[in-house]
C-alpha cells in the first residue's frame, strides 16, 4: 500500500497518528518511516513536523532507519532469559550472520531484542514479523527462519 | 450428553482444540487440520465436532485437546497422535490410555480427565470460564453460554445508578495492579457533567512475565467488550477504546472479529438492542512503550502524543481523553462486570477476603512444573498456588523466591510462602499484585541479577519526564552493575536503599514510584546475596559473568571438539582427541561450551571466582 492509500484509510484526526504511522511503516518494504513520510503525516493531520518526529522517536516499534523485510524480535524478559533466550542471538548470528540491531545484506531480516512478548508460558519466545513462536530451540529456529526466505 | 438420532443412541462429542498463542506456537493449527481430516476419513464428521477455542491456560502442556462431554484431556499432542485420537472418538472407541495423556508433575502418573488434574481442580475459573470452551471467533458460541444476557438485563432492568451501586456493593477493585475501588471511578464519571465521556480498556499489558490479559482477549473477547458497553451505559458514554499493545497481534485480530460480530448482532453501535443507548468501540494499537500502561500516559498516546504521564489530579474521571470524563480500567476488571450484573453483587462479594473480593488471575511462569494462567479466589496463599496448582519446582529443586507484580513488584522468599494473595497482603510484604505476573525462581537465578534486570527495564522504559525516575533509576543501575561485576562496596547497599526511597517518593507516576521495589524487597529478604557479591565476590547462583569461570576437566575431556566449534570467540584450543583448554583471557563466559559438552562427558565445570585459582 502506498502512502496516499494509507492516509486515505484514516480521517485526519490526531488520534489516528499512531495508526497512520503503523500503516506507513508496514507498507514500506524496509520497515521504516522516511522523513517525507513524517512531513506528509504532519501536513495531513495539521500538526508540526517536530510533533510527529517526537512521537516516532518515543515509541520503540517505529524506526527511522531502514530495516529488513522481517524483524526478528528475541524476547529479553527474565522468564525467557532463564530459558536461555539470549543464546538465540548467537544462533541467529550463526544462521544469518547478523548481530542485534543489524540487517542482513539482502535486506530480508533485522535482529532486535524486545521486552516481554507475553509468551512466558512457552519461553523462550521470538516474534518474526507478526508471528510469534514459543519453545524455540536451535533446531526450530533454523526451520522458522527458512519459512521467510 | 447422549442424544437420540433416528432411534439409534449415539454419543455426540466435541473436540476442543486450543488456539491460544502458546498452543499455536506448539503446532495446534496443524493438529486441528489433521484431526478434522482424520475424522472425515473415518466418517465421524456428523457425530464429532472439532472446535477451535481460546486458551485453556495450561499453556506449557500444549497443544491441548479436550474431548467433551467426557472431559478427556490430551496434552502435548503431536500430529502422529491424531489418528489414535480420531479412532478413540468413534462410537466403539475407548479413551486413550498412554500418550498423549498428561502426566502428573508430582507422581508421574497419567491422568485422563480434565477435572482430576491438580492444575485445574484447585482453581476457581470464573472470568476464565469461557476461555478454552468457546470459539472466540464465533459470537454464537458466546451467546450459547448466556453471553450478552447481562447487557440486556443492564439496559432494560437496571438504571445507570443501580449498576454503579451494584459495582460498589460487589467490592470489585481494579485488577490492573493498584487495586483502586472500581466504583469510585464509575461514580465520579457518572456524576461528571456533560454528554461526551469515554470508556477505555487498558490492555497495554507490558509487565515482564504477565500474559493473562492477552489470554482473556484471545479466548473470550466478548466478555471484555460487554463489560465496556455496560460501563458506557452506566456512566453515560458513547465511545470506547481498547488500547492493546502492538506485540499482541492475535489479541487484536480476535478483538476486531468480536467487535464486528457484536456490531452485526446489534450489541455495539446505534440504539443497542433497540434501546436509546448507543455505544461504539474502537481498537487502538500501541507502539512499544511500557509507560503507556499508566492511565494518563495511555490517554496522551491515544491523543496522538508521546505517551508521557501527567500529574493527577485532575483524575481521568474528571478530565481524561480530550479533557472529557473518562473511565479507564484493566481487561480483567471489565471481564468481571458480566458476573456482577448477572449474578449480583452479593454473589461476587462472597468470593475472596474481607477487603479483596472476587478472583485473582495470575500468569504462573519461571521454574515451575505447571506453568500457565491460573484463576484463584483472592486470599489463597502463595504456597497453594505454587505447590498446589503449579506443582512446585521441577526436578524437586528448592524454591528460592517468587517475583510478583513485574517491575513494580518484588521478590518474596520461602518464609513468606504462606502470605495470602490479595492486594493488601502482598503490598504489606513489600511486593504488589501488579497486573498478575508470578515468576518462580530457584537457586539457579541470581537475585541481584534479577533485581538488576528490572531496574534496567525501568531505565529503558522511563519516559524521562521527571528527574527522580530518569536519573535515579540510572544511578541504581550503575551501582547494581558494579555489584554484579564484583566492583561493589558495602556502602552501595545504603545508597541503593536511600535512592530507592527517594525515587518512590519523588516520582510522578506509578512506573517511577514502584521501580525501586524489586531492589528494595530483595535487599530486605536476600541481603546476604548482595553482601556475598560485594565482600566475597561470589555469585552463589553462578550467573554473574564476572564472578565465575569455566574450566575443562582434563580427566573427563575426550577431545570431541564440540566446544571448540561452538565457542564464539575461539577461546578453546586443543587438537581432536586431545585434552582441550579454555583461554581465560579470551573467554567471554557465554556458557555455550558448558551447555554443549555432552552430558556423558560433563567435562566443563562452572566455578566461583573470576579466574582459575593458581595452586
XYZ file of C-alpha atoms in Angstrom:
764
model
C 0.000 0.000 0.000
C 1.479 3.381 -0.919
C 1.415 6.493 1.215
C -1.716 8.094 -0.127
C -3.624 4.819 0.126
C -2.639 4.558 3.794
C -3.652 8.136 4.525
C -6.992 7.666 2.783
C -7.893 4.925 5.242
C -7.782 7.369 8.156
C -9.703 10.524 8.920
C -7.400 13.475 9.547
C -7.784 13.281 13.334
C -4.925 13.351 15.822
C -5.963 10.088 17.469
C -5.138 8.394 14.166
C -1.461 9.388 14.311
C -0.152 6.084 15.679
C -2.395 4.098 13.346
C -1.151 6.032 10.303
C 2.476 5.584 11.351
C 1.936 1.821 11.787
C 0.302 1.712 8.362
C 3.099 3.606 6.625
C 5.824 1.578 8.301
C 4.126 -1.720 7.481
C 3.650 -0.582 3.904
C 7.336 0.182 3.490
C 9.311 -2.827 2.234
C 12.156 -1.783 4.503
C 10.011 -1.452 7.599
C 10.801 2.153 8.417
C 9.489 5.684 8.186
C 11.119 8.231 5.909
C 11.447 11.941 6.513
C 8.971 12.607 3.734
C 6.511 10.195 5.410
C 6.743 12.271 8.578
C 6.256 15.512 6.658
C 3.235 14.110 4.823
C 1.643 12.945 8.078
C 2.260 16.325 9.728
C 0.585 18.064 6.830
C -2.317 15.599 6.718
C -3.099 15.951 10.423
C -2.249 19.645 10.523
C 0.371 19.193 13.243
C 4.042 20.165 13.317
C 6.828 18.019 11.898
C 8.555 18.126 15.292
C 5.444 16.684 16.945
C 5.449 13.735 14.538
C 9.206 13.297 14.919
C 8.822 13.347 18.720
C 6.173 10.634 18.605
C 8.097 8.425 16.171
C 11.243 8.531 18.293
C 9.325 7.899 21.512
C 7.848 4.518 20.610
C 10.299 1.658 20.168
C 8.415 -0.048 17.354
C 8.921 2.831 14.920
C 12.204 3.164 13.081
C 13.809 5.965 11.104
C 16.454 3.572 9.825
C 15.992 1.044 7.038
C 15.378 -2.430 8.364
C 14.888 -5.857 6.881
C 11.564 -7.000 5.456
C 11.105 -9.207 8.531
C 12.069 -8.124 12.032
C 13.166 -10.968 14.277
C 12.492 -9.974 17.883
C 14.036 -12.032 20.658
C 12.269 -11.711 23.993
C 14.621 -10.394 26.584
C 12.404 -10.795 29.679
C 13.546 -12.670 32.787
C 11.464 -15.757 32.074
C 12.776 -16.173 28.525
C 16.192 -15.315 29.847
C 16.010 -18.179 32.339
C 15.334 -20.430 29.375
C 18.393 -19.051 27.597
C 16.679 -16.761 25.109
C 19.795 -14.642 24.866
C 21.785 -17.505 23.390
C 19.306 -17.475 20.495
C 21.069 -14.299 19.344
C 24.249 -16.358 18.946
C 22.339 -18.961 16.983
C 20.981 -16.279 14.675
C 24.458 -14.897 14.180
C 25.480 -18.376 13.034
C 22.461 -18.728 10.774
C 22.225 -15.262 9.254
C 25.476 -13.562 10.132
C 23.816 -10.616 11.882
C 24.032 -9.353 15.435
C 21.392 -7.483 17.415
C 20.465 -4.234 15.646
C 21.893 -5.435 12.325
C 20.275 -6.251 8.985
C 21.195 -8.969 6.515
C 22.793 -7.893 3.236
C 19.730 -8.974 1.238
C 17.560 -6.683 3.443
C 15.418 -9.628 4.466
C 15.997 -9.801 8.238
C 16.776 -7.404 11.081
C 17.503 -8.749 14.552
C 16.236 -6.902 17.637
C 15.662 -7.566 21.304
C 12.196 -6.856 22.648
C 10.677 -6.534 26.088
C 8.318 -9.271 27.229
C 6.267 -10.758 24.385
C 3.864 -12.235 26.914
C 4.564 -15.851 25.929
C 6.417 -16.737 29.103
C 4.459 -19.999 29.192
C 6.330 -21.197 26.120
C 9.654 -19.487 26.769
C 11.974 -18.833 25.081
C 9.914 -16.929 22.603
C 10.601 -14.905 19.474
C 8.493 -12.902 17.062
C 9.166 -12.811 13.328
C 7.147 -10.125 11.547
C 3.727 -10.641 13.211
C 4.146 -14.324 14.008
C 5.062 -15.493 17.473
C 6.960 -18.703 18.213
C 7.482 -20.441 21.540
C 9.783 -23.116 22.931
C 12.346 -22.028 20.366
C 15.401 -24.228 20.028
C 18.401 -24.070 17.724
C 16.744 -26.645 15.500
C 13.351 -24.981 15.359
C 14.980 -21.594 14.836
C 16.533 -22.761 11.578
C 13.195 -24.056 10.296
C 11.348 -20.905 11.422
C 13.762 -18.679 9.533
C 13.535 -20.866 6.462
C 9.819 -20.064 6.198
C 10.606 -16.424 5.497
C 13.370 -16.945 2.968
C -24.594 -35.701 26.571
C -26.383 -38.635 24.959
C -28.788 -37.808 22.224
C -31.145 -39.867 20.145
C -30.874 -39.743 16.418
C -33.192 -41.796 14.227
C -33.836 -44.176 17.072
C -30.157 -45.030 17.461
C -28.339 -43.899 20.588
C -25.239 -42.044 19.606
C -22.780 -40.036 21.526
C -22.223 -36.522 20.305
C -18.711 -35.437 21.046
C -16.855 -32.183 20.742
C -13.106 -31.881 20.437
C -11.877 -28.550 21.748
C -8.529 -27.638 20.279
C -6.750 -24.759 21.933
C -5.727 -21.976 19.552
C -4.148 -19.686 22.120
C -0.756 -18.251 21.284
C 1.050 -20.860 23.390
C -0.620 -23.833 21.722
C -0.446 -22.298 18.245
C 3.284 -21.867 18.634
C 3.464 -25.519 19.667
C 1.656 -26.587 16.491
C -2.065 -26.699 17.377
C -3.132 -25.389 13.948
C -1.639 -28.473 12.331
C -3.364 -30.669 14.944
C -6.699 -29.030 14.157
C -6.332 -29.536 10.400
C -5.162 -33.095 10.759
C -7.876 -34.084 13.243
C -10.609 -32.677 11.004
C -9.228 -34.702 8.119
C -8.950 -37.934 10.115
C -12.466 -37.584 11.459
C -13.808 -37.038 7.980
C -11.958 -40.078 6.689
C -13.376 -42.216 9.481
C -16.860 -40.948 8.590
C -17.365 -39.421 12.030
C -17.960 -35.844 10.906
C -21.650 -35.965 11.809
C -21.099 -37.047 15.373
C -17.840 -35.430 16.305
C -17.434 -31.695 16.204
C -13.969 -30.199 16.068
C -13.806 -26.753 17.553
C -11.065 -24.159 17.858
C -11.055 -22.451 21.239
C -9.132 -19.825 23.157
C -6.534 -20.560 25.782
C -7.131 -23.374 28.272
C -4.477 -21.845 30.494
C -2.194 -24.847 30.780
C -0.029 -23.466 28.016
C 3.148 -25.259 28.874
C 1.465 -28.595 28.079
C 0.271 -27.521 24.622
C -1.026 -28.335 22.135
C -4.082 -29.282 24.185
C -7.127 -31.223 23.014
C -10.141 -31.647 25.306
C -12.924 -34.077 24.455
C -16.357 -33.190 25.775
C -18.699 -34.238 27.301
C -16.360 -36.726 28.995
C -13.770 -34.067 29.813
C -10.874 -36.119 28.449
C -7.648 -34.191 28.408
C -4.849 -34.763 25.898
C -1.632 -32.785 26.294
C 1.461 -32.228 24.191
C -0.430 -33.669 21.228
C 1.636 -34.424 18.162
C 0.380 -34.926 14.614
C 1.327 -38.610 14.982
C -1.141 -38.933 17.875
C -4.052 -37.628 15.837
C -5.112 -40.939 14.183
C -5.319 -42.578 17.627
C -7.366 -39.707 18.998
C -9.672 -39.794 15.965
C -10.283 -43.552 16.330
C -10.997 -43.141 20.043
C -13.861 -40.812 19.127
C -15.821 -43.413 17.200
C -18.858 -44.901 18.986
C -16.821 -48.042 19.778
C -13.699 -46.077 20.702
C -12.143 -46.034 24.137
C -10.256 -43.113 25.679
C -6.510 -43.344 25.104
C -4.546 -44.764 27.979
C -0.988 -43.758 27.250
C 0.321 -40.837 25.242
C -0.760 -38.126 24.744
C -2.097 -38.087 28.281
C -0.960 -35.547 30.815
C 1.340 -36.980 33.479
C 1.070 -35.555 36.962
C 4.150 -33.481 37.740
C 4.459 -34.917 41.264
C 3.576 -38.601 40.849
C 4.345 -39.099 37.167
C 1.036 -40.964 36.776
C -1.087 -40.426 33.678
C -4.342 -38.548 34.232
C -7.268 -38.967 31.856
C -9.773 -36.326 32.914
C -9.505 -32.566 32.975
C -11.138 -32.287 36.396
C -8.629 -34.676 38.000
C -5.653 -32.507 37.138
C -4.439 -30.523 40.133
C -3.592 -27.563 37.905
C -7.316 -27.177 37.209
C -9.201 -28.633 40.138
C -7.727 -26.218 42.660
C -8.640 -23.180 40.604
C -11.849 -21.180 40.598
C -12.294 -20.282 36.967
C -14.923 -17.557 36.775
C -13.547 -14.883 34.481
C -11.716 -17.599 32.561
C -14.774 -19.850 32.398
C -15.217 -19.481 28.668
C -11.529 -19.486 27.774
C -10.851 -22.824 26.206
C -14.519 -23.763 25.930
C -15.756 -21.482 23.194
C -14.529 -20.481 19.776
C -13.555 -16.839 20.350
C -14.125 -16.061 16.680
C -17.761 -17.234 16.806
C -20.185 -14.966 18.625
C -22.719 -17.816 18.503
C -20.556 -19.768 20.938
C -20.506 -16.873 23.323
C -24.254 -16.396 23.032
C -24.779 -20.075 23.790
C -23.105 -19.574 27.169
C -25.650 -16.885 28.014
C -23.407 -14.120 26.752
C -24.830 -10.621 26.367
C -27.776 -11.530 28.626
C -26.297 -9.326 31.297
C -26.251 -6.497 28.755
C -29.978 -6.942 28.185
C -30.529 -7.039 31.926
C -28.409 -3.917 32.459
C -30.122 -1.936 29.707
C -33.718 -2.879 30.391
C -33.917 -3.784 34.054
C -31.393 -1.511 35.704
C -30.784 2.204 35.837
C -27.225 3.525 35.493
C -27.323 4.391 39.192
C -28.306 0.839 40.110
C -25.403 -0.548 38.115
C -22.889 1.707 39.836
C -24.422 0.718 43.143
C -24.108 -2.966 42.282
C -20.439 -2.482 41.379
C -19.974 -0.647 44.669
C -21.598 -3.375 46.748
C -19.621 -6.072 44.940
C -16.363 -4.667 46.315
C -14.634 -5.068 42.928
C -11.211 -3.438 42.867
C -9.218 -2.554 39.754
C -7.290 -5.586 38.574
C -4.635 -3.623 36.694
C -2.390 -3.643 39.714
C -3.152 -0.918 42.196
C -6.470 -2.321 43.417
C -8.310 1.013 43.407
C -12.022 0.537 44.194
C -13.725 0.377 40.799
C -17.000 2.004 41.867
C -15.292 5.275 42.830
C -14.218 5.763 39.214
C -17.652 4.744 37.911
C -19.472 7.073 40.249
C -17.153 10.003 39.513
C -17.612 9.504 35.765
C -21.353 9.120 36.104
C -21.697 12.306 38.132
C -19.369 14.282 35.875
C -21.367 16.765 33.794
C -21.536 16.637 30.013
C -22.557 14.057 27.466
C -19.141 13.435 25.933
C -17.455 10.752 28.016
C -15.220 7.812 27.228
C -14.696 4.225 28.382
C -11.194 2.841 27.910
C -9.969 -0.692 28.413
C -6.299 -0.774 29.305
C -4.879 -3.820 27.527
C -1.349 -2.452 27.350
C -0.121 -5.428 29.322
C 3.620 -4.938 29.494
C 4.837 -6.396 32.788
C 7.536 -8.941 32.015
C 6.103 -12.307 32.988
C 2.411 -11.364 32.675
C 0.138 -12.528 29.866
C -3.281 -13.146 31.378
C -4.889 -10.116 29.720
C -3.731 -11.398 26.362
C -5.242 -14.809 27.128
C -8.604 -13.301 28.010
C -8.675 -11.129 24.888
C -7.703 -14.099 22.743
C -10.007 -16.570 24.467
C -13.118 -14.587 25.391
C -13.049 -11.111 23.836
C -16.814 -10.584 24.141
C -16.714 -10.716 27.935
C -14.450 -7.662 27.913
C -16.464 -5.810 25.278
C -19.652 -6.423 27.187
C -18.150 -5.056 30.403
C -17.202 -1.921 28.491
C -20.675 -1.494 26.963
C -22.309 -1.827 30.386
C -19.793 0.681 31.774
C -20.659 3.037 28.920
C -24.369 2.783 29.760
C -23.669 3.323 33.463
C -21.542 6.438 33.091
C -23.284 7.865 30.019
C -20.521 7.406 27.440
C -20.978 6.727 23.751
C -17.474 5.761 22.754
C -14.965 3.203 23.997
C -11.394 2.319 23.136
C -9.445 -0.871 23.781
C -5.784 0.105 23.985
C -3.811 -3.028 23.047
C -0.065 -3.322 22.762
C 1.151 -3.995 19.243
C 3.051 -7.079 20.413
C -0.298 -8.902 20.668
C -1.382 -9.367 17.022
C -3.649 -12.350 17.740
C -5.499 -10.500 20.500
C -6.000 -7.553 18.126
C -7.321 -9.821 15.382
C -9.795 -11.582 17.697
C -10.990 -8.261 19.101
C -11.572 -6.967 15.565
C -13.627 -10.037 14.736
C -15.549 -9.815 18.018
C -16.359 -6.109 17.573
C -17.504 -6.721 14.029
C -19.754 -9.627 15.035
C -21.164 -7.775 18.038
C -21.954 -4.810 15.808
C -23.820 -7.020 13.346
C -25.858 -8.505 16.186
C -26.748 -5.054 17.487
C -24.759 -5.205 20.728
C -22.448 -2.402 19.610
C -23.447 0.658 17.599
C -26.567 2.803 17.376
C -29.600 2.007 19.575
C -28.212 -1.128 21.151
C -30.889 -3.859 21.351
C -33.365 -1.198 20.169
C -32.847 0.834 23.325
C -31.999 4.518 23.161
C -28.410 3.787 24.204
C -25.676 3.936 21.531
C -22.078 2.922 22.074
C -19.180 2.165 19.770
C -15.812 0.558 20.451
C -12.561 1.088 18.588
C -9.237 -0.717 18.939
C -6.182 1.418 19.498
C -2.843 -0.201 18.885
C 0.192 0.857 20.946
C 3.685 1.049 19.507
C 6.052 -0.265 22.126
C 6.106 1.936 25.226
C 5.661 0.288 28.613
C 4.720 3.523 30.378
C 1.563 3.741 28.234
C 0.059 1.256 30.678
C -0.100 4.214 33.085
C -3.523 5.758 32.600
C -2.564 9.359 31.876
C 0.241 8.234 29.522
C -2.257 5.989 27.749
C -4.579 8.954 27.238
C -1.720 11.013 25.781
C -0.917 8.127 23.456
C -4.479 7.925 22.112
C -4.434 11.687 21.597
C -1.518 11.170 19.215
C 1.200 12.394 21.566
C 4.282 10.902 23.149
C 2.869 8.579 25.800
C 4.011 10.506 28.855
C 2.152 10.678 32.170
C 0.916 13.897 33.722
C 0.300 14.782 37.370
C -3.029 13.788 38.905
C -5.385 15.428 39.885
C -7.243 16.043 37.734
C -8.019 12.333 37.504
C -9.201 10.892 34.188
C -12.698 10.616 35.661
C -12.701 14.418 35.856
C -10.574 15.281 32.839
C -9.449 12.396 30.670
C -9.390 11.825 26.918
C -9.644 15.194 25.105
C -10.303 16.707 28.547
C -13.559 14.763 28.959
C -14.556 12.449 31.829
C -13.001 9.049 31.115
C -13.262 5.653 32.759
C -10.083 3.583 32.417
C -9.883 0.048 33.741
C -7.982 -3.137 33.097
C -9.135 -6.051 30.905
C -9.895 -8.293 33.895
C -11.908 -5.592 35.645
C -14.286 -5.296 32.657
C -14.435 -9.080 32.295
C -15.810 -9.283 35.851
C -18.729 -6.944 35.177
C -20.848 -9.599 33.468
C -20.788 -11.681 36.647
C -21.665 -8.787 38.908
C -24.632 -7.821 36.736
C -25.736 -11.415 36.104
C -25.315 -12.973 39.499
C -25.432 -9.853 41.642
C -23.086 -8.037 43.972
C -23.738 -10.387 46.902
C -22.660 -13.418 44.929
C -19.459 -11.667 43.845
C -18.710 -10.365 47.316
C -18.989 -13.949 48.598
C -15.710 -14.789 46.858
C -12.392 -13.622 48.265
C -11.447 -11.902 51.503
C -12.860 -9.098 53.620
C -11.040 -6.347 51.727
C -10.437 -8.014 48.357
C -13.384 -9.534 46.576
C -13.587 -11.852 43.623
C -10.830 -13.804 41.965
C -7.268 -13.018 41.028
C -5.736 -14.163 37.759
C -2.059 -14.895 37.517
C 0.423 -15.922 34.878
C 2.431 -18.565 36.645
C 5.832 -18.989 34.997
C 9.535 -19.486 35.531
C 10.923 -22.533 37.335
C 7.588 -24.190 37.930
C 6.322 -27.627 36.940
C 2.946 -26.457 35.615
C 3.095 -23.015 34.100
C 0.096 -21.223 32.664
C -2.829 -18.987 33.547
C -4.335 -19.510 36.960
C -7.523 -18.070 38.466
C -7.998 -18.327 42.213
C -10.153 -16.661 44.855
C -8.409 -13.711 46.497
C -6.779 -14.718 49.750
C -5.404 -18.120 48.737
C -1.733 -18.443 49.781
C 1.316 -18.283 47.549
C 2.105 -21.843 48.628
C -1.251 -23.129 47.416
C -0.669 -21.525 44.028
C 2.965 -22.555 43.606
C 2.783 -26.056 45.049
C -0.915 -26.960 44.873
C -1.632 -25.701 41.369
C 1.832 -25.152 39.952
C 3.194 -28.494 41.129
C 6.317 -26.959 42.672
C 9.775 -26.612 41.210
C 10.736 -29.104 38.510
C 13.326 -31.681 39.478
C 12.468 -31.245 43.159
C 14.837 -28.277 43.473
C 14.307 -25.933 46.404
C 12.158 -22.847 45.955
C 14.112 -19.617 46.195
C 11.751 -16.730 45.524
C 8.614 -15.664 43.724
C 8.547 -12.402 41.838
C 5.091 -10.874 41.701
C 3.982 -7.676 40.044
C 6.809 -7.437 37.493
C 8.924 -4.288 37.526
C 6.635 -2.720 40.124
C 6.635 -5.695 42.442
C 9.113 -7.565 44.497
C 10.680 -10.915 45.287
C 9.309 -12.834 48.224
C 11.297 -15.612 49.923
C 10.280 -19.080 51.113
C 9.428 -17.762 54.598
C 6.586 -15.763 53.054
C 5.033 -18.615 51.088
C 2.044 -18.560 53.398
C 1.239 -14.948 52.549
C -2.320 -14.614 51.259
C -2.536 -13.407 47.696
C -4.513 -10.194 47.674
C -3.774 -6.512 47.074
C -3.167 -5.600 50.696
C -1.150 -8.606 51.915
C 1.265 -8.504 49.006
C 1.725 -4.777 49.443
C 2.413 -5.224 53.156
C 5.129 -7.741 52.252
C 6.763 -5.106 50.028
C 5.600 -6.516 46.699
C 2.367 -5.982 44.839
C -0.199 -7.826 42.822
C 0.607 -5.803 39.711
C -1.110 -6.932 36.596
C -0.643 -10.580 37.556
C 2.811 -11.875 36.705
C 4.118 -14.540 39.062
C 7.623 -15.717 38.225
C 9.039 -18.531 40.344
C 12.816 -18.759 40.647
C 15.070 -21.443 42.058
C 18.706 -21.497 43.115
C 19.893 -21.066 39.509
C 18.689 -17.455 39.454
C 20.828 -14.734 40.974
C 18.612 -12.400 42.968
C 20.905 -9.408 42.466
C 20.931 -10.006 38.729
C 17.123 -10.332 38.693
C 16.735 -7.021 40.545
C 19.257 -5.508 38.131
C 17.166 -6.695 35.182
C 14.057 -4.920 36.465
C 15.936 -1.685 37.161
C 17.472 -1.879 33.693
C 13.938 -2.327 32.347
C 12.765 0.745 34.297
C 15.625 2.888 32.947
C 14.779 1.913 29.386
C 11.063 2.409 29.817
C 11.236 5.602 31.884
C 9.722 8.340 29.743
C 12.277 10.802 31.100
C 9.804 13.398 32.248
C 10.629 13.529 35.965
C 14.150 13.541 37.374
C 13.823 11.015 40.228
C 12.801 8.275 37.825
C 15.003 9.296 34.874
C 18.196 9.909 36.839
C 17.550 7.873 39.959
C 16.928 4.558 38.237
C 20.082 5.075 36.154
C 22.088 5.656 39.335
C 20.643 2.486 40.827
C 21.516 0.590 37.663
C 25.137 1.818 37.751
C 25.500 0.623 41.326
C 23.891 -2.732 40.597
C 26.134 -3.193 37.554
C 29.135 -2.575 39.806
C 27.879 -5.152 42.291
C 27.286 -7.890 39.713
C 30.698 -7.151 38.204
C 32.372 -7.604 41.579
C 33.169 -3.898 41.953
C 30.585 -3.113 44.618
C 31.260 -1.671 48.055
C 29.273 -2.118 51.235
C 28.118 1.497 51.283
C 26.426 0.834 47.940
C 23.701 -1.025 49.814
C 22.830 2.060 51.878
C 22.922 4.237 48.781
C 20.571 1.837 46.953
C 18.147 1.977 49.858
C 18.102 5.735 50.184
C 17.943 6.251 46.412
C 15.104 3.746 46.206
C 13.088 5.514 48.886
C 13.721 8.872 47.195
C 12.585 7.614 43.790
C 9.432 6.119 45.313
C 8.521 9.398 46.973
C 9.587 11.791 44.251
C 8.432 10.217 41.004
C 5.460 11.473 39.058
C 3.776 8.241 38.032
C 3.385 4.634 39.039
C 6.350 3.488 36.963
C 8.847 5.548 38.956
C 7.029 5.182 42.255
C 7.344 1.411 42.109
C 10.560 0.970 40.071
C 12.773 0.530 43.170
C 10.547 -2.236 44.614
C 12.468 -5.161 43.099
C 15.675 -3.830 44.673
C 14.163 -2.838 47.998
C 12.419 -6.181 48.548
C 15.481 -8.189 47.588
C 17.594 -6.053 49.935
C 15.059 -6.833 52.627
C 14.803 -10.569 52.062
C 18.037 -11.530 50.271
C 20.542 -9.058 51.676
C 23.175 -11.743 52.196
C 23.356 -12.310 48.440
C 24.211 -8.654 47.874
C 26.818 -8.893 50.626
C 28.334 -12.029 49.099
C 28.696 -10.282 45.755
C 30.358 -7.312 47.434
C 32.566 -8.905 50.112
C 33.335 -12.388 48.818
C 32.958 -11.502 45.117
C 30.778 -14.570 44.890
C 27.556 -15.169 42.972
C 26.005 -18.231 44.571
C 23.790 -18.931 41.559
C 26.840 -18.775 39.273
C 25.109 -16.330 36.976
C 27.139 -13.110 37.175
C 29.767 -13.473 34.473
C 32.473 -11.508 36.205
C 32.310 -13.723 39.261
C 32.594 -17.118 37.591
C 34.858 -19.003 35.218
C 34.610 -22.113 33.085
C 37.222 -24.831 33.122
C 37.699 -28.076 31.207
C 38.417 -31.026 33.493
C 41.349 -32.891 31.906
C 40.270 -36.258 33.298
C 36.882 -36.066 31.583
C 37.675 -34.313 28.300
C 37.832 -36.717 25.371
C 38.741 -34.080 22.831
C 35.461 -34.440 20.943
C 35.935 -30.902 19.659
C 32.279 -29.865 20.128
C 33.185 -26.999 22.472
C 35.771 -25.538 20.133
C 33.163 -25.392 17.378
C 30.554 -23.553 19.446
C 32.909 -21.092 21.138
C 32.098 -17.727 19.501
C 35.496 -16.198 20.368
C 37.785 -19.163 19.647
C 38.931 -19.267 23.247
C 39.166 -23.072 23.329
C 42.209 -24.796 21.934
C 43.167 -28.449 21.543
C 43.535 -30.898 18.686
C 40.856 -33.552 18.113
C 41.164 -36.446 20.591
C 43.435 -34.298 22.769
C 42.508 -32.593 26.035
C 41.166 -29.107 25.370
C 41.806 -25.917 27.289
C 39.972 -22.594 27.717
C 41.996 -19.405 27.399
C 40.618 -17.456 30.375
C 41.741 -14.125 28.915
C 39.736 -14.648 25.741
C 36.704 -16.342 27.334
C 33.554 -14.174 27.401
C 31.759 -16.646 29.696
C 28.800 -17.107 27.402
C 28.429 -20.651 28.720
C 27.830 -22.226 25.297
C 30.638 -24.776 25.791
C 29.210 -25.695 29.192
C 25.810 -26.326 27.609
C 27.055 -28.179 24.569
C 29.559 -30.504 26.250
C 27.775 -33.883 26.006
C 26.354 -34.887 29.418
C 28.101 -38.267 29.190
C 31.403 -36.426 29.475
C 30.365 -33.420 31.585
C 33.899 -32.187 31.186
C 33.241 -28.476 31.583
C 32.679 -27.002 35.019
C 31.351 -23.633 36.080
C 33.162 -22.399 39.171
C 33.191 -19.467 41.572
C 35.800 -16.759 41.133
C 36.596 -14.674 38.086
C 39.662 -16.719 37.245
C 41.167 -20.134 37.821
C 42.915 -20.006 41.166
C 46.626 -20.796 40.958
C 47.766 -23.568 43.233
